[in-house]
Amino acid sequence: MSTSRPSWRNTTHDWATDVDLGHLARIRENPVEFAPGGVRHLILEVLAHPADEAASTGAGRCTVTLHPDGSVSVADEGRGTDTRFDEQGRPVKKPVMASKDLRFFDDPGAETLPDGRPRRGMSVVAALSEWLVHTNRRLNGSWTQRYEHGVPVTGLEPIVGDGATGTTVHFLPDAHLPPLADDPHSFADGWPGLVVTVDDRRGG
């Protein structure tokens, strides 16, 4: 059903804000504050989303792939990112990549990730990545969208559904961020109910 965007209730993000340039700039100007530990922290920020869903449903699965070009993809088998249709029938994806997570970003008491650092939201990952591709498969349609430093450079591009649901976030972290230095299998720790598989393709 198509409804008016102003009527949509904000829970995690502001549906009226497609892109918050000031918010993204603040993150890019303060990478040490928002991504302490570099690439590892970005991966944990992404994993927190399927972990949320696993906590609410009792179980979940996802795969972290470390690619030879330095990029990382996290693919889960959840319901996909919330996508609705406006009054003109156009798909609108919740702006998780390009706007503030209302639950965590400015909350000094926000939950911590397994690295002991505050959770800020997916926009941190997008803002501190050269590029990020968000592929979203839901029962009401499937789309992909590309971002560069958090700013969308494409619209929602429809892709053929395969009957499965879930989200894949593929990103190339900024080169100045500290690289992943510890055992990548440590990502499997600290996520009750979420089974994390690591596919390390980086070679020797």
Steps between C-alpha positions, in 0.01 A plus 500: 500500500626849413481763769622854556860523628415760767272241659780246547613465861871547568652220707866462405537769230317807373304395192486864385880526475636319196856637542642696795815657355594674825478173692716316246758781499526489879583129486758544222671778693529285815593143397688429823190585703248313288708203381748426780692195392432570133370228272415259781265754654325560167436128463354486850269792421361303205471175697299676768201516264459125431579450868201720587277288284642176639431624851138574413432177310722262695751414228679637196783433258740722310828479310790744520713488185844663492580572135846523338448869410460592867124525487268318740152362449253395767204296375214395726183296459263737678193686377694771319509871573157656542377627161164668448308660218403865508173650384626498142594133516875561511717273719667675793768316698557596863800738485728289718815583303467875456336625819531478877392193695261662747557227758875528542684779327475780757421282800789491752342188649472314169573130495855388436623269227719194574811719469378701799435810290165681467262397227421793270320349201547398139562857382846479658585214264367681195665833582842341559496283186618599154195316373224284640242292316183411690305209351160450655269204440151515648170331434370825347794544260877497466733793432864601506648845560855637493644765732829689500604628845140460608342695216280296263625517141223283357132461572342174608581272209260204479650152487334170430374333815592139566248426773753563776513799733795670662750782479851517359723794588820509290742783578857616442628673815695823463871429455599710804308278745696242700473167315364180643782361713353227723350161430196563279321206657468708815197662336311186588527585869259714695185464292247278681279319253696617194715246317785684323702329227826660382619454140855640480600535134795732554765234445842484667 
